[in-house]
mmCIF file of C-alpha atoms in Angstrom:
data_model
loop_
_atom_site.group_PDB
_atom_site.id
_atom_site.type_symbol
_atom_site.label_atom_id
_atom_site.label_comp_id
_atom_site.label_asym_id
_atom_site.label_seq_id
_atom_site.Cartn_x
_atom_site.Cartn_y
_atom_site.Cartn_z
ATOM 1 C CA MET A 16 -18.924 -86.070 -64.526
ATOM 2 C CA ARG A 17 -18.272 -82.352 -64.826
ATOM 3 C CA LYS A 18 -20.048 -81.643 -61.501
ATOM 4 C CA LEU A 19 -18.047 -84.376 -59.818
ATOM 5 C CA ALA A 20 -14.804 -82.872 -61.120
ATOM 6 C CA LEU A 21 -15.735 -79.432 -59.790
ATOM 7 C CA LEU A 22 -16.554 -80.870 -56.366
ATOM 8 C CA CYS A 23 -13.159 -82.588 -56.274
ATOM 9 C CA ILE A 24 -11.372 -79.361 -57.174
ATOM 10 C CA PHE A 25 -13.275 -77.405 -54.435
ATOM 11 C CA ALA A 26 -12.394 -80.031 -51.826
ATOM 12 C CA ALA A 27 -8.720 -79.898 -52.790
ATOM 13 C CA VAL A 28 -8.645 -76.092 -52.457
ATOM 14 C CA CYS A 29 -10.201 -76.304 -48.930
ATOM 15 C CA CYS A 30 -7.598 -78.850 -47.840
ATOM 16 C CA ILE A 31 -4.743 -76.655 -49.115
ATOM 17 C CA ALA A 32 -6.154 -73.590 -47.245
ATOM 18 C CA LEU A 33 -6.550 -75.587 -44.026
ATOM 19 C CA ALA A 34 -2.999 -76.853 -44.247
ATOM 20 C CA ALA A 35 -1.641 -73.344 -44.848
ATOM 21 C CA GLY A 36 -3.418 -72.075 -41.713
ATOM 22 C CA VAL A 37 -1.835 -74.753 -39.566
ATOM 23 C CA PHE A 38 1.742 -74.300 -40.816
ATOM 24 C CA LEU A 39 1.724 -70.508 -41.053
ATOM 25 C CA ARG A 40 0.401 -69.935 -37.453
ATOM 26 C CA PRO A 41 3.116 -68.190 -35.291
ATOM 27 C CA ALA A 42 4.972 -70.516 -32.974
ATOM 28 C CA PRO A 43 4.572 -70.029 -29.186
ATOM 29 C CA ALA A 44 7.140 -67.586 -27.711
ATOM 30 C CA ALA A 45 9.993 -69.105 -25.769
ATOM 31 C CA ASP A 46 11.054 -67.773 -22.363
ATOM 32 C CA PRO A 47 14.754 -66.900 -22.863
ATOM 33 C CA ALA A 48 15.494 -67.580 -19.200
ATOM 34 C CA SER A 49 13.888 -71.038 -18.901
ATOM 35 C CA GLY A 50 13.451 -72.170 -22.483
ATOM 36 C CA SER A 51 9.757 -72.858 -21.874
ATOM 37 C CA VAL A 52 7.129 -71.602 -24.250
ATOM 38 C CA SER A 53 4.123 -69.424 -23.526
ATOM 39 C CA ALA A 54 0.953 -68.528 -25.322
ATOM 40 C CA PRO A 55 0.964 -65.514 -27.674
ATOM 41 C CA ALA A 56 0.489 -62.173 -25.942
ATOM 42 C CA SER A 57 -3.045 -60.896 -25.802
ATOM 43 C CA SER A 58 -4.249 -57.276 -25.694
ATOM 44 C CA ALA A 59 -7.127 -58.237 -23.363
ATOM 45 C CA PRO A 60 -6.628 -57.256 -19.673
ATOM 46 C CA ASP A 61 -5.713 -60.021 -17.250
ATOM 47 C CA PRO A 62 -8.546 -60.257 -14.727
ATOM 48 C CA THR A 63 -6.180 -61.715 -12.109
ATOM 49 C CA ALA A 64 -3.645 -58.846 -12.300
ATOM 50 C CA ALA A 65 -3.381 -56.525 -9.257
ATOM 51 C CA PRO A 66 -4.783 -53.033 -9.934
ATOM 52 C CA SER A 67 -2.266 -50.214 -10.333
ATOM 53 C CA PRO A 68 -1.880 -48.151 -7.157
ATOM 54 C CA SER A 69 -3.673 -44.805 -7.103
ATOM 55 C CA PRO A 70 -1.341 -41.792 -7.119
ATOM 56 C CA ALA A 71 -0.800 -40.191 -3.706
ATOM 57 C CA PRO A 72 -2.969 -37.102 -3.155
ATOM 58 C CA THR A 73 -1.208 -33.815 -3.673
ATOM 59 C CA PRO A 74 -1.212 -31.707 -0.502
ATOM 60 C CA SER A 75 -3.205 -28.514 -0.683
ATOM 61 C CA PRO A 76 -0.949 -25.509 -1.294
ATOM 62 C CA ALA A 77 -0.297 -23.401 1.788
ATOM 63 C CA PRO A 78 -2.441 -20.275 1.935
ATOM 64 C CA ALA A 79 -0.719 -17.034 1.092
ATOM 65 C CA GLY A 80 0.447 -14.814 3.897
ATOM 66 C CA PRO A 81 -1.309 -11.625 4.893
ATOM 67 C CA ALA A 82 -1.702 -8.674 2.556
ATOM 68 C CA TRP A 83 0.414 -6.104 4.379
ATOM 69 C CA PRO A 84 -0.602 -2.459 3.991
ATOM 70 C CA PRO A 85 2.157 -0.099 2.820
ATOM 71 C CA LEU A 86 4.207 1.859 5.325
ATOM 72 C CA ALA A 87 4.897 5.561 4.820
ATOM 73 C CA THR A 88 8.633 5.216 5.484
ATOM 74 C CA PRO A 89 11.036 6.790 6.136
ATOM 75 C CA PHE A 90 9.646 8.052 9.406
ATOM 76 C CA THR A 91 11.061 11.031 11.290
ATOM 77 C CA LEU A 92 11.997 9.783 14.734
ATOM 78 C CA GLU A 93 12.095 13.185 16.371
ATOM 79 C CA GLY A 94 9.057 13.774 18.549
ATOM 80 C CA LEU A 95 8.026 10.100 18.728
ATOM 81 C CA SER A 96 7.547 8.691 22.233
ATOM 82 C CA THR A 97 10.346 6.723 23.889
ATOM 83 C CA GLU A 98 8.033 5.499 26.678
ATOM 84 C CA ARG A 99 8.834 1.867 27.573
ATOM 85 C CA LEU A 100 5.805 -0.270 26.776
ATOM 86 C CA GLY A 101 5.326 -3.919 27.631
ATOM 87 C CA TRP A 102 2.883 -6.116 25.755
ATOM 88 C CA GLY A 103 0.386 -8.723 26.882
ATOM 89 C CA GLN A 104 -2.938 -9.361 25.139
ATOM 90 C CA GLY A 105 -5.106 -9.299 28.288
ATOM 91 C CA LYS A 106 -8.226 -11.354 28.943
ATOM 92 C CA GLN A 107 -11.084 -9.151 27.718
ATOM 93 C CA VAL A 108 -12.291 -9.982 24.197
ATOM 94 C CA ASN A 109 -14.622 -8.488 21.626
ATOM 95 C CA GLU A 110 -17.483 -10.132 19.779
ATOM 96 C CA ARG A 111 -14.996 -11.894 17.481
ATOM 97 C CA ASN A 112 -13.097 -13.342 20.472
ATOM 98 C CA GLN A 113 -10.165 -11.014 19.683
ATOM 99 C CA PRO A 114 -8.411 -9.486 22.681
ATOM 100 C CA ILE A 115 -9.612 -5.915 23.080
ATOM 101 C CA GLY A 116 -6.080 -4.816 23.923
ATOM 102 C CA ALA A 117 -4.743 -6.322 20.671
ATOM 103 C CA ALA A 118 -7.394 -4.565 18.606
ATOM 104 C CA ALA A 119 -6.707 -1.238 20.329
ATOM 105 C CA TYR A 120 -2.924 -1.465 19.928
ATOM 106 C CA GLN A 121 -3.358 -2.524 16.286
ATOM 107 C CA GLU A 122 -5.314 0.621 15.604
ATOM 108 C CA LYS A 123 -2.871 2.793 17.545
ATOM 109 C CA TYR A 124 0.486 1.469 16.337
ATOM 110 C CA SER A 125 -0.094 -0.136 12.925
ATOM 111 C CA GLN A 126 0.949 3.015 11.085
ATOM 112 C CA TRP A 127 4.516 2.432 12.354
ATOM 113 C CA GLY A 128 4.504 -1.254 11.457
ATOM 114 C CA GLY A 129 3.212 -2.709 14.694
ATOM 115 C CA VAL A 130 1.331 -6.007 14.220
ATOM 116 C CA PHE A 131 -0.878 -7.151 17.103
ATOM 117 C CA LEU A 132 -3.545 -8.728 14.878
ATOM 118 C CA ALA A 133 -2.778 -9.837 11.322
ATOM 119 C CA PRO A 134 -4.510 -8.093 8.421
ATOM 120 C CA GLU A 135 -7.995 -9.442 7.941
ATOM 121 C CA ALA A 136 -8.185 -12.450 5.661
ATOM 122 C CA GLU A 137 -11.172 -13.763 3.651
ATOM 123 C CA THR A 138 -10.966 -17.079 5.527
ATOM 124 C CA PRO A 139 -10.525 -16.934 9.342
ATOM 125 C CA THR A 140 -6.815 -17.494 9.828
ATOM 126 C CA VAL A 141 -4.492 -18.286 12.706
ATOM 127 C CA TYR A 142 -0.760 -17.599 12.391
ATOM 128 C CA LEU A 143 1.410 -19.825 14.583
ATOM 129 C CA THR A 144 4.677 -18.145 15.566
ATOM 130 C CA PHE A 145 7.562 -19.529 17.595
ATOM 131 C CA ASP A 146 10.342 -17.630 19.384
ATOM 132 C CA PHE A 147 13.696 -19.413 19.206
ATOM 133 C CA GLY A 148 16.291 -17.998 21.562
ATOM 134 C CA TYR A 149 18.219 -21.205 22.118
ATOM 135 C CA GLU A 150 17.971 -24.876 21.225
ATOM 136 C CA THR A 151 15.612 -26.650 23.616
ATOM 137 C CA GLY A 152 15.653 -30.089 22.006
ATOM 138 C CA TYR A 153 12.173 -29.824 20.476
ATOM 139 C CA SER A 154 12.931 -28.055 17.212
ATOM 140 C CA ALA A 155 12.991 -31.198 15.073
ATOM 141 C CA ALA A 156 9.783 -32.570 16.585
ATOM 142 C CA ILE A 157 7.949 -29.267 16.001
ATOM 143 C CA LEU A 158 9.127 -29.110 12.410
ATOM 144 C CA ASP A 159 8.173 -32.766 11.881
ATOM 145 C CA THR A 160 4.633 -32.086 13.074
ATOM 146 C CA LEU A 161 4.255 -28.972 10.941
ATOM 147 C CA LYS A 162 5.435 -30.924 7.912
ATOM 148 C CA GLU A 163 3.100 -33.859 8.638
ATOM 149 C CA LYS A 164 0.141 -31.502 9.019
ATOM 150 C CA ASN A 165 1.158 -29.324 6.032
ATOM 151 C CA ALA A 166 0.938 -26.299 8.351
ATOM 152 C CA PRO A 167 3.184 -23.301 7.646
ATOM 153 C CA ALA A 168 4.436 -21.281 10.624
ATOM 154 C CA THR A 169 6.664 -18.301 11.433
ATOM 155 C CA PHE A 170 9.871 -18.523 13.460
ATOM 156 C CA PHE A 171 11.596 -15.592 15.158
ATOM 157 C CA VAL A 172 15.194 -16.490 15.910
ATOM 158 C CA VAL A 173 17.971 -14.735 17.816
ATOM 159 C CA GLY A 174 21.293 -14.162 16.072
ATOM 160 C CA SER A 175 23.157 -16.757 18.127
ATOM 161 C CA TYR A 176 20.506 -19.376 17.340
ATOM 162 C CA ALA A 177 20.798 -18.761 13.587
ATOM 163 C CA GLU A 178 24.574 -18.924 13.844
ATOM 164 C CA ASN A 179 24.715 -22.113 15.919
ATOM 165 C CA ASN A 180 21.750 -23.997 14.384
ATOM 166 C CA ALA A 181 22.088 -23.257 10.680
ATOM 167 C CA GLU A 182 20.749 -26.655 9.573
ATOM 168 C CA THR A 183 17.524 -26.136 11.515
ATOM 169 C CA VAL A 184 17.043 -22.652 10.083
ATOM 170 C CA GLU A 185 17.758 -23.974 6.574
ATOM 171 C CA ARG A 186 15.088 -26.604 7.156
ATOM 172 C CA MET A 187 12.578 -23.935 8.274
ATOM 173 C CA LEU A 188 13.169 -22.033 5.060
ATOM 174 C CA ALA A 189 13.205 -25.094 2.844
ATOM 175 C CA GLU A 190 9.874 -26.311 4.201
ATOM 176 C CA GLY A 191 8.059 -23.108 3.457
ATOM 177 C CA HIS A 192 8.088 -21.380 6.830
ATOM 178 C CA THR A 193 8.832 -17.692 7.397
ATOM 179 C CA VAL A 194 11.864 -16.805 9.478
ATOM 180 C CA GLY A 195 12.032 -13.428 11.157
ATOM 181 C CA SER A 196 14.399 -11.605 13.478
ATOM 182 C CA HIS A 197 14.226 -11.752 17.281
ATOM 183 C CA SER A 198 17.192 -9.318 17.386
ATOM 184 C CA ALA A 199 20.913 -9.918 17.312
ATOM 185 C CA THR A 200 21.436 -10.422 21.083
ATOM 186 C CA HIS A 201 17.952 -10.336 22.737
ATOM 187 C CA LYS A 202 18.500 -7.122 24.665
ATOM 188 C CA ASP A 203 15.840 -4.809 26.071
ATOM 189 C CA MET A 204 15.709 -2.426 23.138
ATOM 190 C CA THR A 205 14.223 0.421 25.167
ATOM 191 C CA ALA A 206 17.434 0.574 27.220
ATOM 192 C CA LEU A 207 19.545 1.205 24.095
ATOM 193 C CA SER A 208 20.433 4.287 22.125
ATOM 194 C CA ASP A 209 19.036 4.659 18.609
ATOM 195 C CA GLU A 210 22.365 3.515 17.178
ATOM 196 C CA GLU A 211 22.522 0.448 19.452
ATOM 197 C CA ALA A 212 18.916 -0.465 18.772
ATOM 198 C CA ARG A 213 19.432 -0.118 15.039
ATOM 199 C CA ALA A 214 22.490 -2.405 15.275
ATOM 200 C CA GLU A 215 20.340 -5.090 16.923
ATOM 201 C CA ILE A 216 18.239 -5.074 13.737
ATOM 202 C CA THR A 217 20.808 -4.501 11.015
ATOM 203 C CA GLY A 218 23.417 -6.741 12.622
ATOM 204 C CA PHE A 219 21.004 -9.678 12.612
ATOM 205 C CA ASN A 220 19.876 -8.992 9.048
ATOM 206 C CA GLU A 221 23.403 -8.795 7.723
ATOM 207 C CA GLN A 222 24.372 -12.030 9.435
ATOM 208 C CA PHE A 223 21.226 -13.809 8.257
ATOM 209 C CA ALA A 224 21.608 -12.642 4.684
ATOM 210 C CA GLN A 225 25.204 -13.839 4.634
ATOM 211 C CA GLN A 226 24.257 -17.241 6.072
ATOM 212 C CA PHE A 227 21.071 -17.988 4.185
ATOM 213 C CA GLY A 228 20.864 -15.569 1.256
ATOM 214 C CA VAL A 229 17.654 -13.833 2.354
ATOM 215 C CA THR A 230 16.949 -10.802 4.499
ATOM 216 C CA PRO A 231 14.076 -10.973 7.026
ATOM 217 C CA THR A 232 11.325 -8.369 6.947
ATOM 218 C CA LEU A 233 9.617 -9.296 10.229
ATOM 219 C CA PHE A 234 10.930 -8.380 13.676
ATOM 220 C CA ARG A 235 9.860 -9.344 17.177
ATOM 221 C CA PHE A 236 11.041 -7.247 20.101
ATOM 222 C CA PRO A 237 12.667 -9.261 22.893
ATOM 223 C CA GLU A 238 10.098 -9.862 25.646
ATOM 224 C CA GLY A 239 7.625 -7.708 23.696
ATOM 225 C CA VAL A 240 9.120 -4.500 25.165
ATOM 226 C CA PHE A 241 9.004 -1.551 22.737
ATOM 227 C CA SER A 242 8.291 2.135 22.201
ATOM 228 C CA GLN A 243 6.626 4.166 19.510
ATOM 229 C CA ARG A 244 10.028 5.476 18.447
ATOM 230 C CA LEU A 245 11.481 1.962 18.206
ATOM 231 C CA LEU A 246 8.612 0.830 15.975
ATOM 232 C CA ALA A 247 9.405 3.641 13.556
ATOM 233 C CA LEU A 248 13.120 2.929 13.778
ATOM 234 C CA ALA A 249 12.515 -0.732 12.881
ATOM 235 C CA ALA A 250 10.172 0.237 10.035
ATOM 236 C CA ASN A 251 12.868 2.528 8.608
ATOM 237 C CA GLU A 252 15.060 -0.609 8.364
ATOM 238 C CA GLY A 253 12.347 -2.422 6.397
ATOM 239 C CA MET A 254 10.927 -4.360 9.346
ATOM 240 C CA ARG A 255 7.392 -4.855 10.569
ATOM 241 C CA SER A 256 7.272 -5.463 14.321
ATOM 242 C CA VAL A 257 5.139 -8.546 15.073
ATOM 243 C CA PHE A 258 3.685 -8.972 18.546
ATOM 244 C CA TRP A 259 0.880 -11.456 19.295
ATOM 245 C CA SER A 260 -2.807 -11.762 20.181
ATOM 246 C CA TYR A 261 -2.448 -15.013 22.116
ATOM 247 C CA ALA A 262 0.323 -16.242 24.423
ATOM 248 C CA TYR A 263 0.491 -18.149 27.697
ATOM 249 C CA ALA A 264 3.134 -19.097 30.265
ATOM 250 C CA ASP A 265 4.979 -21.728 28.215
ATOM 251 C CA TRP A 266 8.582 -20.420 28.256
ATOM 252 C CA ASP A 267 9.969 -21.994 31.453
ATOM 253 C CA ALA A 268 11.495 -25.363 30.589
ATOM 254 C CA SER A 269 11.523 -26.429 34.254
ATOM 255 C CA ALA A 270 7.853 -25.611 34.865
ATOM 256 C CA GLN A 271 5.937 -26.739 31.803
ATOM 257 C CA PRO A 272 2.120 -26.447 31.975
ATOM 258 C CA ASP A 273 -0.226 -29.401 31.598
ATOM 259 C CA VAL A 274 -0.657 -30.496 27.983
ATOM 260 C CA ALA A 275 -4.445 -31.016 28.054
ATOM 261 C CA GLU A 276 -5.119 -27.740 29.863
ATOM 262 C CA SER A 277 -2.803 -25.841 27.514
ATOM 263 C CA LEU A 278 -4.457 -27.318 24.424
ATOM 264 C CA SER A 279 -7.938 -26.438 25.719
ATOM 265 C CA LYS A 280 -6.820 -22.890 26.498
ATOM 266 C CA ALA A 281 -5.224 -22.376 23.094
ATOM 267 C CA LEU A 282 -8.275 -23.679 21.210
ATOM 268 C CA ALA A 283 -10.672 -21.575 23.247
ATOM 269 C CA ALA A 284 -8.665 -18.453 22.473
ATOM 270 C CA ALA A 285 -8.886 -18.863 18.676
ATOM 271 C CA HIS A 286 -10.043 -15.808 16.756
ATOM 272 C CA PRO A 287 -9.770 -14.410 13.231
ATOM 273 C CA ASP A 288 -6.405 -12.858 12.319
ATOM 274 C CA ALA A 289 -4.831 -14.377 15.442
ATOM 275 C CA VAL A 290 -1.083 -14.333 16.001
ATOM 276 C CA TYR A 291 -0.145 -17.110 18.450
ATOM 277 C CA LEU A 292 3.139 -16.851 20.314
ATOM 278 C CA LEU A 293 4.614 -20.251 21.288
ATOM 279 C CA HIS A 294 8.021 -21.341 22.496
ATOM 280 C CA PRO A 295 9.744 -24.594 21.456
ATOM 281 C CA MET A 296 9.085 -26.410 24.736
ATOM 282 C CA ALA A 297 7.807 -29.813 25.776
ATOM 283 C CA THR A 298 4.147 -28.895 26.188
ATOM 284 C CA ASN A 299 3.848 -27.161 22.840
ATOM 285 C CA SER A 300 5.683 -29.952 21.092
ATOM 286 C CA ALA A 301 3.301 -32.500 22.602
ATOM 287 C CA MET A 302 0.077 -30.677 21.779
ATOM 288 C CA LEU A 303 0.993 -29.115 18.436
ATOM 289 C CA GLY A 304 -0.616 -31.743 16.230
ATOM 290 C CA GLU A 305 -3.914 -31.643 18.124
ATOM 291 C CA LEU A 306 -3.822 -27.839 18.178
ATOM 292 C CA ILE A 307 -3.505 -27.728 14.388
ATOM 293 C CA ASP A 308 -6.306 -30.298 13.947
ATOM 294 C CA GLY A 309 -8.549 -28.493 16.432
ATOM 295 C CA LEU A 310 -8.086 -25.077 14.818
ATOM 296 C CA ARG A 311 -8.871 -26.494 11.383
ATOM 297 C CA ALA A 312 -11.912 -28.325 12.731
ATOM 298 C CA ALA A 313 -13.155 -24.974 14.100
ATOM 299 C CA GLY A 314 -12.950 -23.448 10.623
ATOM 300 C CA TYR A 315 -9.552 -21.762 10.747
ATOM 301 C CA GLN A 316 -6.810 -22.056 8.156
ATOM 302 C CA LEU A 317 -3.128 -21.822 9.122
ATOM 303 C CA ALA A 318 -0.676 -19.605 7.339
ATOM 304 C CA ALA A 319 2.778 -18.124 7.725
ATOM 305 C CA LEU A 320 3.198 -14.417 8.155
#
């Protein structure tokens, strides 16, 4: 009888525990919008849920510009040559595919701030530069391509362009490009007095600083015409005078060269420390993306001066 009583008590306890489990289980959650109920939330992942999108890749940072050697300014202008010199890179090249003329002028005129080849970089580098004298209608497309390709460039603008196209210049600066001076009024500097030539530099710089809050440190002589004395004069105003080691006949809007031929020519001319001179014209706008891709495929990086 005692064993039977203990069995009855044990059975009663089990029934009470079972009943408590049923009545104390949380009720299903109700959807406040529809009033329907749903199963309790689970911490296990839902195998049917769409995977979270991967974060977009971060573009590689633009390579730093060249390491410019110091200039021993101020220079004494007296005794420096005023001979009018025109610049073109010529066709003969050295073993690195650099124009021999550019290498020779770099050695001869670099002490006064002349730049015909950029300072040597650890990675073979091409510097794309554009001369903007007036709006040709291709500025936005060129900037769009550079942005798409994450390719920094250098723009040399005339004073009137900066004044009349402030939004474009602001975009150049905002998107990481370098903007330099192409003089205040695009005059032949060798035909000017020292005072007039200096005003072409300082006048532009003052206007640019007032408009955009920065002062350029790079200068490109109109039409590439210069003298030894003018190089020193520009350096005394804090300016390096940038020429080029590759250019071609791209400046005539009414006689634009063939896109495919121009692209082939520009790629074949690639060399370390190259400074390319381009104008914002139809052919260059059309081939720019392929030019950037082709230079990178050949092992060159692109940087702004």
